[in-house]
Amino acid sequence: MSSYVRNTIVMEKTLDLKSSVTVTSLSYFKDHYIQLYQLEMGSPKKNENKGFFAAMSSGISMFSSAMHRSVNGFLGYEGVEVINPEGGKDDAEEEAHRGRWKQEERDGYWKMMQKYIGSDVTSMVTLPVIIFEPMTMLQKMAELMEYSYLLDRADECEDPYMRLVYASSWAISVYYAYQRTWKPFNPILGETYEMANHGGISFLAEQVSHHPPMSAGHAENEHFAYDVTSKLKTKFLGNSVDVYPVGRTRVTLKRDGVVLDLVPPPTKVNNLIFGRTWVDSPGDMIMTNLTTGDKVVLYFQPCGWFGAGRYEVDGYVYNSAEEPKILMTGKWNESLSYQPCDLEGEPLPDTELKEVWHVADVPKNDKFQYTYFAHKINSFDTAPKNLLASDSRLRPDRYALEMGDMSKAGAEKSRLEEMQRAEKKTREAKGHNFSPRWFDLTEEVTSTPWGDLEIYQFNGKYNEHRAAISSSGNYDGFDVKSIEFNPWQYGNLSTE
């Protein structure tokens, strides 16, 4: 298992789910981790008269001490906080200069962004390409498919609780990629991303709304179908931004028709302008089997002082009566393990922790911290025949950034954004509403922890489109790279 601090947090979180389970499981955590507490934090003698919980509270408070160091006063920026994940008391100024920005760029950007503090900046701010990675949000959605074999195993598994172990591990696995600090490009309205040649999966995502920015995605193979409607909500806090995943993710396991619902934790991006940018996702991830009522609750521990608890995740698989059946533990940037447990949350006798997922090898010193799979996503090797002209790979600004041409990337980004504004004017002048091609807006509105969400549904027209291409056979020898990026509803705007 992981550190003492992480598991005390798990105890507290479990209390929210079912107090009767938590109280009986405390003995396991206490007996196993009190020695770790003494080793990591010193003897709790000064709290021994106050009991075990007082000792825990004292320890947790040590690790939750503020990592924030204000640079106000010696750098001249009011209200700016620099958060060092490794802690430290006297390094605020040094840490503030360790980001990717040059001094003059940082000054100008800070002056521009101050007026947005407290606002949702999802689509209201034009950002410089210096902070971008050569990938769009639609492509980033596809990164969830890297370890899709875990969903295959979930579908093949007869044990209902192990199904949740495999499926929740799949949901956790993408966080290694999500720790990248570069911003993906916002998709153009009508933009798409297709992926083939990976685990028998057909993946399609489409930008279905511009204000607010919304994407819809569908993936499928012989074992599962994945459907997502995604709408991000943000809150800009000066040198950081909170990101709330106002979305709905559903996975259907085909063998038995089991439907899984996923609610991820929010994310915080620290040190946007000053200091090294880094990402944390503290809170609960909950995956619920809507067919049976079983669920898994995994707690992402927030990064504490001197990096305590960073990356760590723990929790349980529960049956429909909210009784723990399997404990899970690990680090979302390394691996996850599981072990059967009793009703008190204690490991069953003669069982041991078994690894269910481990991060794959990654390239060394990659400029954008890409995994091998991220490079595959950008590659035309994963593109289907006769790629849609609206595909993210074909964006000239994304491609220029991938080739290292920052000037061209910035110019092309501005050009595409201007074309998007021009098309909006054309649409409004014609009295037309935008209609996605591959997804339909339903009448369903679902509630999320961060607001209501309109649901888009895969309409099946893409499958018909692909079947028609396959039967025609007219794509042989065609150079997909020669396709001009075209997500526009009205084609060539200059003729409108």
Short mmCIF file of C-alpha atoms in Angstrom, two decimals:
data_model
loop_
_atom_site.label_atom_id
_atom_site.label_comp_id
_atom_site.label_asym_id
_atom_site.label_seq_id
_atom_site.Cartn_x
_atom_site.Cartn_y
_atom_site.Cartn_z
CA MET A 1 0.00 0.00 0.00
CA SER A 2 0.95 3.65 -0.14
CA SER A 3 1.84 6.15 2.52
CA TYR A 4 0.14 6.62 5.88
CA VAL A 5 -1.19 10.02 4.95
CA ARG A 6 -2.89 8.78 1.79
CA ASN A 7 -4.75 6.06 3.61
CA THR A 8 -5.96 8.33 6.38
CA ILE A 9 -7.46 10.45 3.63
CA VAL A 10 -9.11 7.33 2.20
CA MET A 11 -10.63 6.63 5.62
CA GLU A 12 -12.11 10.09 5.75
CA LYS A 13 -13.48 9.84 2.21
CA THR A 14 -14.94 6.41 2.86
CA LEU A 15 -16.75 7.88 5.85
CA ASP A 16 -18.74 9.98 3.40
CA LEU A 17 -19.83 6.88 1.51
CA LYS A 18 -20.79 4.63 4.40
CA SER A 19 -19.81 5.36 7.97
CA SER A 20 -20.53 1.85 9.25
CA VAL A 21 -18.00 0.41 6.81
CA THR A 22 -15.40 3.00 7.70
CA VAL A 23 -15.56 2.55 11.45
CA THR A 24 -14.97 -1.17 11.22
CA SER A 25 -12.14 -0.77 8.73
CA LEU A 26 -10.14 1.71 10.80
CA SER A 27 -8.38 -1.03 12.72
CA TYR A 28 -6.74 -2.27 9.53
CA PHE A 29 -5.39 1.13 8.56
CA LYS A 30 -4.39 1.98 12.12
CA ASP A 31 -2.46 -1.24 12.72
CA HIS A 32 -0.71 -1.11 9.34
CA TYR A 33 0.19 2.57 9.18
CA ILE A 34 0.84 3.88 12.66
CA GLN A 35 4.43 2.68 12.31
CA LEU A 36 4.75 4.46 8.97
CA TYR A 37 3.42 7.57 10.63
CA GLN A 38 6.13 7.37 13.29
CA LEU A 39 8.82 6.82 10.67
CA GLU A 40 7.66 9.55 8.29
CA MET A 41 6.57 12.20 10.73
CA GLY A 42 8.13 11.38 14.02
CA SER A 43 6.61 9.89 17.16
CA PRO A 44 3.11 11.19 17.93
CA LYS A 45 3.81 11.34 21.66
CA LYS A 46 2.77 14.93 21.97
CA ASN A 47 -0.69 13.89 20.79
CA GLU A 48 -0.92 10.53 22.50
CA ASN A 49 -3.33 11.79 25.15
CA LYS A 50 -5.66 13.01 22.41
CA GLY A 51 -5.90 9.62 20.70
CA PHE A 52 -5.21 8.26 17.24
CA PHE A 53 -7.40 10.70 15.32
CA ALA A 54 -5.65 13.68 16.91
CA ALA A 55 -2.33 12.26 15.79
CA MET A 56 -3.73 11.84 12.29
CA SER A 57 -5.05 15.38 12.26
CA SER A 58 -1.70 16.74 13.34
CA GLY A 59 0.07 14.78 10.63
CA ILE A 60 -2.32 15.80 7.90
CA SER A 61 -2.04 19.45 8.86
CA MET A 62 1.73 19.24 8.47
CA PHE A 63 1.34 17.98 4.91
CA SER A 64 -1.44 20.40 4.02
CA SER A 65 0.58 23.45 5.08
CA ALA A 66 0.51 26.09 2.37
CA MET A 67 2.89 25.53 -0.50
CA HIS A 68 1.86 28.91 -1.85
CA ARG A 69 4.56 31.54 -1.89
CA SER A 70 3.49 35.02 -2.88
CA VAL A 71 5.80 36.80 -5.28
CA ASN A 72 4.17 40.09 -4.37
CA GLY A 73 6.71 42.51 -2.93
CA PHE A 74 9.83 41.37 -4.69
CA LEU A 75 8.59 40.83 -8.22
CA GLY A 76 5.94 43.54 -8.23
CA TYR A 77 2.91 41.43 -9.08
CA GLU A 78 -0.06 41.77 -6.76
CA GLY A 79 -1.88 38.64 -5.67
CA VAL A 80 0.30 36.22 -7.63
CA GLU A 81 0.91 32.88 -5.94
CA VAL A 82 3.58 30.44 -7.10
CA ILE A 83 3.05 26.84 -6.03
CA ASN A 84 6.10 24.61 -5.90
CA PRO A 85 5.07 20.92 -5.85
CA GLU A 86 8.34 20.09 -4.12
CA GLY A 87 7.67 22.61 -1.37
CA GLY A 88 10.31 24.90 0.01
CA LYS A 89 10.09 28.07 2.08
CA ASP A 90 12.39 30.57 0.44
CA ASP A 91 12.24 29.76 -3.25
CA ALA A 92 9.28 31.80 -4.49
CA GLU A 93 11.30 34.21 -6.60
CA GLU A 94 13.51 31.50 -8.07
CA GLU A 95 10.50 29.28 -8.74
CA ALA A 96 8.62 32.14 -10.41
CA HIS A 97 11.37 32.49 -13.04
CA ARG A 98 11.46 28.77 -13.89
CA GLY A 99 8.47 28.73 -16.24
CA ARG A 100 8.49 28.60 -20.05
CA TRP A 101 7.84 32.33 -20.48
CA LYS A 102 10.39 35.00 -21.25
CA GLN A 103 10.24 37.99 -18.92
CA GLU A 104 8.77 40.39 -21.49
CA GLU A 105 6.19 37.84 -22.63
CA ARG A 106 5.18 37.10 -19.06
CA ASP A 107 4.73 40.78 -18.22
CA GLY A 108 2.51 41.40 -21.23
CA TYR A 109 0.43 38.30 -20.73
CA TRP A 110 -0.09 39.03 -17.03
CA LYS A 111 -1.37 42.54 -17.83
CA MET A 112 -3.80 41.10 -20.37
CA MET A 113 -5.07 38.28 -18.16
CA GLN A 114 -5.61 40.21 -14.92
CA LYS A 115 -9.05 41.37 -16.01
CA TYR A 116 -10.20 37.76 -16.42
CA ILE A 117 -9.54 36.68 -12.81
CA GLY A 118 -12.56 34.82 -11.51
CA SER A 119 -13.95 34.22 -15.01
CA ASP A 120 -14.53 31.17 -17.17
CA VAL A 121 -11.83 31.54 -19.84
CA THR A 122 -12.65 28.40 -21.84
CA SER A 123 -13.23 30.26 -25.09
CA MET A 124 -13.03 34.00 -24.35
CA VAL A 125 -9.26 34.51 -24.49
CA THR A 126 -6.94 34.37 -27.51
CA LEU A 127 -3.78 32.65 -26.34
CA PRO A 128 -0.28 32.67 -27.84
CA VAL A 129 0.97 29.46 -29.47
CA ILE A 130 3.98 29.40 -27.14
CA ILE A 131 1.86 27.55 -24.58
CA PHE A 132 0.28 25.10 -27.06
CA GLU A 133 1.05 21.51 -27.97
CA PRO A 134 0.54 20.22 -31.53
CA MET A 135 -2.72 18.46 -30.68
CA THR A 136 -6.37 19.50 -30.40
CA MET A 137 -8.84 18.77 -27.62
CA LEU A 138 -10.49 16.21 -29.87
CA GLN A 139 -7.23 14.31 -30.18
CA LYS A 140 -6.68 14.56 -26.45
CA MET A 141 -10.07 12.87 -25.98
CA ALA A 142 -8.73 9.96 -28.02
CA GLU A 143 -5.84 9.43 -25.59
CA LEU A 144 -8.29 7.63 -23.33
CA MET A 145 -8.07 4.75 -25.80
CA GLU A 146 -4.37 3.98 -25.17
CA TYR A 147 -5.10 1.27 -22.61
CA SER A 148 -8.43 0.19 -24.10
CA TYR A 149 -7.42 -3.44 -23.58
CA LEU A 150 -8.55 -2.93 -19.98
CA LEU A 151 -12.12 -2.43 -21.23
CA ASP A 152 -11.75 -5.58 -23.33
CA ARG A 153 -10.83 -7.45 -20.15
CA ALA A 154 -13.72 -5.88 -18.27
CA ASP A 155 -16.10 -7.16 -20.94
CA GLU A 156 -14.59 -10.66 -20.82
CA CYS A 157 -14.64 -10.79 -17.01
CA GLU A 158 -17.46 -12.64 -15.25
CA ASP A 159 -16.71 -11.23 -11.78
CA PRO A 160 -18.78 -8.00 -11.50
CA TYR A 161 -16.31 -6.40 -9.09
CA MET A 162 -13.25 -7.20 -11.19
CA ARG A 163 -15.08 -5.61 -14.10
CA LEU A 164 -14.99 -2.37 -12.16
CA VAL A 165 -11.32 -2.89 -11.29
CA TYR A 166 -10.44 -3.16 -15.00
CA ALA A 167 -12.78 -0.38 -16.13
CA SER A 168 -11.74 2.11 -13.44
CA SER A 169 -8.07 1.36 -14.11
CA TRP A 170 -8.75 2.27 -17.75
CA ALA A 171 -10.25 5.57 -16.56
CA ILE A 172 -7.23 6.26 -14.34
CA SER A 173 -4.65 5.34 -16.98
CA VAL A 174 -5.14 8.48 -19.09
CA TYR A 175 -4.02 10.76 -16.27
CA TYR A 176 -0.39 10.07 -17.05
CA ALA A 177 -0.97 11.80 -20.39
CA TYR A 178 -3.15 14.49 -18.82
CA GLN A 179 -0.29 15.73 -16.64
CA ARG A 180 1.22 17.44 -19.68
CA THR A 181 1.34 21.18 -19.15
CA TRP A 182 0.93 22.28 -22.78
CA LYS A 183 -2.48 23.48 -23.89
CA PRO A 184 -4.19 21.67 -26.78
CA PHE A 185 -5.78 23.72 -29.57
CA ASN A 186 -9.48 24.52 -29.21
CA PRO A 187 -11.29 22.73 -32.05
CA ILE A 188 -12.97 24.72 -34.80
CA LEU A 189 -16.74 24.25 -34.90
CA GLY A 190 -17.35 21.20 -37.09
CA GLU A 191 -13.81 19.90 -36.69
CA THR A 192 -13.42 16.15 -36.28
CA TYR A 193 -10.83 13.57 -35.31
CA GLU A 194 -10.85 9.98 -36.53
CA MET A 195 -8.68 7.13 -35.30
CA ALA A 196 -8.37 3.62 -36.68
CA ASN A 197 -5.78 0.84 -36.53
CA HIS A 198 -5.68 0.61 -32.73
CA GLY A 199 -7.09 -2.41 -30.94
CA GLY A 200 -9.81 -2.84 -33.53
CA ILE A 201 -11.30 0.45 -32.38
CA SER A 202 -13.13 2.97 -34.50
CA PHE A 203 -12.94 6.39 -32.80
CA LEU A 204 -14.64 9.60 -33.86
CA ALA A 205 -14.94 12.97 -32.11
CA GLU A 206 -16.62 16.14 -33.37
CA GLN A 207 -16.79 19.73 -32.10
CA VAL A 208 -20.53 20.20 -31.79
CA SER A 209 -20.66 23.66 -30.19
CA HIS A 210 -18.40 26.70 -30.07
CA HIS A 211 -20.10 28.81 -27.35
CA PRO A 212 -19.95 27.03 -25.01
CA PRO A 213 -17.18 24.74 -26.33
CA MET A 214 -18.57 21.21 -26.49
CA SER A 215 -17.30 17.99 -28.04
CA ALA A 216 -18.91 14.63 -28.58
CA GLY A 217 -17.11 11.33 -29.07
CA HIS A 218 -17.83 7.71 -29.88
CA ALA A 219 -15.54 4.69 -29.91
CA GLU A 220 -16.34 1.07 -30.48
CA ASN A 221 -14.85 -2.37 -30.96
CA GLU A 222 -16.16 -5.90 -30.47
CA HIS A 223 -16.07 -5.57 -26.67
CA PHE A 224 -17.32 -2.10 -25.79
CA ALA A 225 -18.92 1.13 -26.94
CA TYR A 226 -17.75 4.45 -25.50
CA ASP A 227 -19.81 7.63 -25.66
CA VAL A 228 -18.96 11.04 -24.26
CA THR A 229 -20.38 14.54 -24.32
CA SER A 230 -17.75 16.95 -23.02
CA LYS A 231 -18.10 20.56 -21.91
CA LEU A 232 -15.31 22.12 -19.88
CA LYS A 233 -15.96 24.85 -17.35
CA THR A 234 -13.03 26.86 -16.00
CA LYS A 235 -12.29 29.45 -13.36
CA PHE A 236 -9.20 31.59 -13.87
CA LEU A 237 -7.51 32.44 -10.57
CA GLY A 238 -4.55 34.55 -11.71
CA ASN A 239 -1.62 32.15 -11.84
CA SER A 240 -3.78 29.03 -11.89
CA VAL A 241 -7.01 27.77 -13.37
CA ASP A 242 -9.58 25.30 -12.06
CA VAL A 243 -11.00 22.98 -14.73
CA TYR A 244 -14.37 21.32 -14.11
CA PRO A 245 -15.29 18.37 -16.37
CA VAL A 246 -18.95 19.13 -17.09
CA GLY A 247 -19.39 16.01 -19.16
CA ARG A 248 -20.98 12.60 -19.32
CA THR A 249 -19.00 9.46 -20.08
CA ARG A 250 -20.72 6.13 -20.65
CA VAL A 251 -19.18 2.76 -21.47
CA THR A 252 -21.30 -0.19 -22.55
CA LEU A 253 -19.74 -3.64 -22.18
CA LYS A 254 -21.25 -5.63 -25.02
CA ARG A 255 -21.23 -9.20 -23.71
CA ASP A 256 -23.77 -8.58 -20.95
CA GLY A 257 -24.95 -5.08 -21.85
CA VAL A 258 -23.49 -3.56 -18.68
CA VAL A 259 -23.50 0.25 -18.70
CA LEU A 260 -20.83 2.15 -16.74
CA ASP A 261 -21.02 5.84 -15.88
CA LEU A 262 -17.86 7.83 -15.08
CA VAL A 263 -17.57 11.05 -13.06
CA PRO A 264 -13.93 12.28 -12.95
CA PRO A 265 -12.47 14.72 -10.41
CA PRO A 266 -11.80 18.37 -11.22
CA THR A 267 -8.32 19.48 -12.25
CA LYS A 268 -6.16 22.40 -11.19
CA VAL A 269 -3.44 23.79 -13.44
CA ASN A 270 -0.87 25.59 -11.31
CA ASN A 271 1.68 28.27 -12.26
CA LEU A 272 0.24 29.28 -15.62
CA ILE A 273 2.39 32.40 -15.98
CA PHE A 274 4.93 32.34 -13.15
CA GLY A 275 6.84 29.20 -12.25
CA ARG A 276 6.83 25.67 -13.61
CA THR A 277 3.35 24.72 -14.77
CA TRP A 278 2.04 21.51 -13.23
CA VAL A 279 -1.29 19.72 -12.92
CA ASP A 280 -3.14 18.21 -9.98
CA SER A 281 -6.54 16.46 -9.91
CA PRO A 282 -7.58 16.19 -6.25
CA GLY A 283 -10.93 14.61 -5.44
CA ASP A 284 -13.09 11.58 -6.16
CA MET A 285 -13.40 9.58 -9.34
CA ILE A 286 -16.64 7.58 -9.27
CA MET A 287 -17.54 4.85 -11.72
CA THR A 288 -21.01 3.36 -11.32
CA ASN A 289 -22.42 0.22 -12.86
CA LEU A 290 -25.84 1.57 -13.80
CA THR A 291 -27.06 -1.97 -14.45
CA THR A 292 -26.30 -3.41 -10.98
CA GLY A 293 -25.66 -0.42 -8.70
CA ASP A 294 -22.10 -1.51 -7.89
CA LYS A 295 -19.54 1.29 -7.91
CA VAL A 296 -15.89 2.15 -7.42
CA VAL A 297 -14.80 5.28 -5.58
CA LEU A 298 -11.16 6.29 -6.04
CA TYR A 299 -9.70 9.29 -4.25
CA PHE A 300 -6.97 11.34 -5.92
CA GLN A 301 -4.95 12.78 -3.07
CA PRO A 302 -3.99 16.45 -3.47
CA CYS A 303 -0.31 17.24 -3.64
CA GLY A 304 0.87 18.18 -0.16
CA TRP A 305 3.88 19.96 1.23
CA PHE A 306 7.17 18.68 -0.27
CA GLY A 307 5.14 16.66 -2.77
CA ALA A 308 3.52 14.37 -0.19
CA GLY A 309 0.75 12.29 -1.71
CA ARG A 310 1.25 13.59 -5.23
CA TYR A 311 -0.03 11.12 -7.86
CA GLU A 312 -1.48 8.80 -5.21
CA VAL A 313 -4.92 7.25 -5.58
CA ASP A 314 -6.79 4.83 -3.31
CA GLY A 315 -10.27 3.51 -2.86
CA TYR A 316 -12.65 0.59 -2.97
CA VAL A 317 -14.99 -1.29 -5.25
CA TYR A 318 -18.39 -1.48 -3.52
CA ASN A 319 -21.40 -3.65 -4.16
CA SER A 320 -24.88 -2.17 -4.51
CA ALA A 321 -25.27 -2.29 -0.71
CA GLU A 322 -22.15 -0.06 -0.44
CA GLU A 323 -20.08 -2.83 1.13
CA PRO A 324 -16.37 -2.87 0.16
CA LYS A 325 -15.36 -5.84 -1.97
CA ILE A 326 -11.95 -4.93 -3.43
CA LEU A 327 -9.43 -2.29 -2.37
CA MET A 328 -7.42 -0.45 -5.00
CA THR A 329 -4.25 1.58 -4.57
CA GLY A 330 -1.41 3.04 -6.60
CA LYS A 331 -0.18 6.13 -8.41
CA TRP A 332 -1.92 7.48 -11.48
CA ASN A 333 1.43 8.16 -13.15
CA GLU A 334 2.84 4.67 -12.49
CA SER A 335 0.53 1.75 -11.74
CA LEU A 336 -2.57 0.48 -9.97
CA SER A 337 -3.04 -2.65 -7.90
CA TYR A 338 -5.99 -4.38 -6.26
CA GLN A 339 -6.70 -6.86 -3.47
CA PRO A 340 -9.93 -8.53 -2.30
CA CYS A 341 -11.12 -7.27 1.08
CA ASP A 342 -13.72 -8.13 3.72
CA LEU A 343 -16.67 -6.02 4.86
CA GLU A 344 -14.33 -4.05 7.11
CA GLY A 345 -12.14 -3.07 4.17
CA GLU A 346 -9.28 -5.31 5.33
CA PRO A 347 -7.45 -7.55 2.83
CA LEU A 348 -8.71 -11.11 2.85
CA PRO A 349 -6.33 -13.71 4.32
CA ASP A 350 -4.04 -15.45 1.87
CA THR A 351 -4.48 -12.71 -0.74
CA GLU A 352 -1.98 -10.19 -2.02
CA LEU A 353 -1.88 -6.99 -3.99
CA LYS A 354 -1.88 -7.65 -7.73
CA GLU A 355 -1.00 -5.12 -10.37
CA VAL A 356 -3.78 -4.45 -12.87
CA TRP A 357 -2.22 -1.63 -14.89
CA HIS A 358 1.24 -0.16 -15.41
CA VAL A 359 2.19 2.84 -17.53
CA ALA A 360 3.84 1.95 -20.81
CA ASP A 361 7.37 3.00 -21.70
CA VAL A 362 7.59 6.64 -22.81
CA PRO A 363 10.07 8.52 -25.02
CA LYS A 364 12.92 10.21 -23.18
CA ASN A 365 13.25 14.00 -23.28
CA ASP A 366 10.26 14.44 -25.57
CA LYS A 367 9.67 18.14 -26.21
CA PHE A 368 5.97 18.00 -25.38
CA GLN A 369 6.14 15.10 -22.90
CA TYR A 370 4.29 12.93 -25.42
CA THR A 371 3.85 9.21 -24.98
CA TYR A 372 4.38 6.88 -27.94
CA PHE A 373 0.61 6.68 -28.23
CA ALA A 374 0.29 10.49 -28.38
CA HIS A 375 2.65 10.46 -31.36
CA LYS A 376 0.49 7.75 -32.95
CA ILE A 377 -2.56 9.99 -32.49
CA ASN A 378 -0.87 12.72 -34.53
CA SER A 379 0.34 10.22 -37.09
CA PHE A 380 -1.51 9.44 -40.31
CA ASP A 381 -0.78 5.78 -39.54
CA THR A 382 -3.86 5.82 -37.30
CA ALA A 383 -5.98 7.66 -39.88
CA PRO A 384 -8.62 5.76 -41.85
CA LYS A 385 -8.75 5.75 -45.64
CA ASN A 386 -10.19 8.93 -47.13
CA LEU A 387 -9.78 10.91 -43.95
CA LEU A 388 -12.46 13.54 -43.36
CA ALA A 389 -11.26 16.99 -44.46
CA SER A 390 -12.32 18.31 -41.05
CA ASP A 391 -9.77 16.14 -39.21
CA SER A 392 -7.48 17.74 -36.62
CA ARG A 393 -4.35 16.27 -38.20
CA LEU A 394 -4.93 18.52 -41.22
CA ARG A 395 -5.03 21.79 -39.28
CA PRO A 396 -2.24 24.02 -40.65
CA ASP A 397 -1.57 25.70 -37.28
CA ARG A 398 -1.27 22.38 -35.46
CA TYR A 399 1.00 20.95 -38.15
CA ALA A 400 3.23 24.08 -38.22
CA LEU A 401 3.70 23.84 -34.46
CA GLU A 402 4.55 20.15 -34.78
CA MET A 403 7.22 21.12 -37.33
CA GLY A 404 8.58 23.79 -34.97
CA ASP A 405 7.48 26.83 -37.01
CA MET A 406 6.06 29.03 -34.24
CA SER A 407 5.54 32.06 -36.48
CA LYS A 408 3.51 30.15 -39.05
CA ALA A 409 1.57 28.34 -36.33
CA GLY A 410 0.53 31.66 -34.80
CA ALA A 411 -0.46 33.14 -38.15
CA GLU A 412 -2.48 30.07 -39.17
CA LYS A 413 -4.19 29.95 -35.80
CA SER A 414 -5.30 33.58 -36.21
CA ARG A 415 -6.44 32.90 -39.78
CA LEU A 416 -8.59 29.92 -38.74
CA GLU A 417 -10.13 31.85 -35.87
CA GLU A 418 -11.00 34.72 -38.24
CA MET A 419 -12.56 32.26 -40.71
CA GLN A 420 -14.61 30.79 -37.88
CA ARG A 421 -15.91 34.25 -36.97
CA ALA A 422 -16.69 34.95 -40.63
CA GLU A 423 -18.66 31.73 -40.97
CA LYS A 424 -20.62 32.55 -37.84
CA LYS A 425 -21.66 35.87 -39.43
CA THR A 426 -22.67 34.05 -42.62
CA ARG A 427 -24.71 31.54 -40.65
CA GLU A 428 -26.46 34.26 -38.67
CA ALA A 429 -27.18 36.25 -41.83
CA LYS A 430 -28.81 33.18 -43.37
CA GLY A 431 -30.73 32.47 -40.17
CA HIS A 432 -29.19 29.03 -39.94
CA ASN A 433 -28.18 27.04 -36.87
CA PHE A 434 -25.10 24.86 -36.87
CA SER A 435 -25.88 21.14 -37.12
CA PRO A 436 -23.20 18.53 -36.37
CA ARG A 437 -22.80 15.82 -39.00
CA TRP A 438 -22.10 12.76 -36.89
CA PHE A 439 -23.88 13.48 -33.59
CA ASP A 440 -27.42 14.64 -32.83
CA LEU A 441 -28.50 16.87 -29.96
CA THR A 442 -31.00 14.94 -27.83
CA GLU A 443 -33.69 16.26 -25.54
CA GLU A 444 -31.85 14.78 -22.56
CA VAL A 445 -30.26 17.12 -20.04
CA THR A 446 -28.23 15.45 -17.32
CA SER A 447 -27.03 16.87 -14.03
CA THR A 448 -23.33 16.91 -13.17
CA PRO A 449 -21.53 18.14 -10.04
CA TRP A 450 -20.63 21.33 -11.95
CA GLY A 451 -23.81 22.10 -13.86
CA ASP A 452 -26.36 20.71 -16.29
CA LEU A 453 -25.28 19.22 -19.59
CA GLU A 454 -27.08 18.78 -22.91
CA ILE A 455 -26.38 15.33 -24.35
CA TYR A 456 -25.27 14.60 -27.91
CA GLN A 457 -25.75 11.12 -29.33
CA PHE A 458 -23.81 9.29 -32.04
CA ASN A 459 -26.22 9.05 -34.98
CA GLY A 460 -24.61 6.19 -36.93
CA LYS A 461 -24.16 8.19 -40.15
CA TYR A 462 -20.39 7.88 -39.80
CA ASN A 463 -20.63 4.08 -40.06
CA GLU A 464 -22.66 4.47 -43.24
CA HIS A 465 -20.07 6.92 -44.57
CA ARG A 466 -17.21 4.52 -43.89
CA ALA A 467 -19.08 1.58 -45.39
CA ALA A 468 -19.69 3.55 -48.57
CA ILE A 469 -15.99 4.41 -48.86
CA SER A 470 -14.97 0.79 -48.34
CA SER A 471 -17.35 -0.46 -51.00
CA SER A 472 -16.27 2.15 -53.53
CA GLY A 473 -12.58 1.26 -53.37
CA ASN A 474 -11.62 4.62 -54.90
CA TYR A 475 -9.10 5.55 -52.22
CA ASP A 476 -6.16 3.45 -53.42
CA GLY A 477 -3.01 5.51 -53.90
CA PHE A 478 -4.61 8.62 -52.46
CA ASP A 479 -2.27 10.86 -50.42
CA VAL A 480 -4.24 11.73 -47.30
CA LYS A 481 -1.77 14.48 -46.40
CA SER A 482 -2.80 16.42 -49.49
CA ILE A 483 -6.31 17.04 -48.13
CA GLU A 484 -6.98 20.68 -47.26
CA PHE A 485 -8.40 21.27 -43.79
CA ASN A 486 -12.09 22.11 -44.18
CA PRO A 487 -14.49 21.95 -41.22
CA TRP A 488 -16.66 24.73 -42.63
CA GLN A 489 -20.40 24.38 -42.99
CA TYR A 490 -20.50 26.70 -46.01
CA GLY A 491 -17.28 25.68 -47.80
CA ASN A 492 -15.43 28.59 -49.42
CA LEU A 493 -16.61 31.66 -47.50
CA SER A 494 -15.31 34.05 -50.15
CA THR A 495 -18.07 32.90 -52.50
CA GLU A 496 -20.92 33.35 -50.04
#
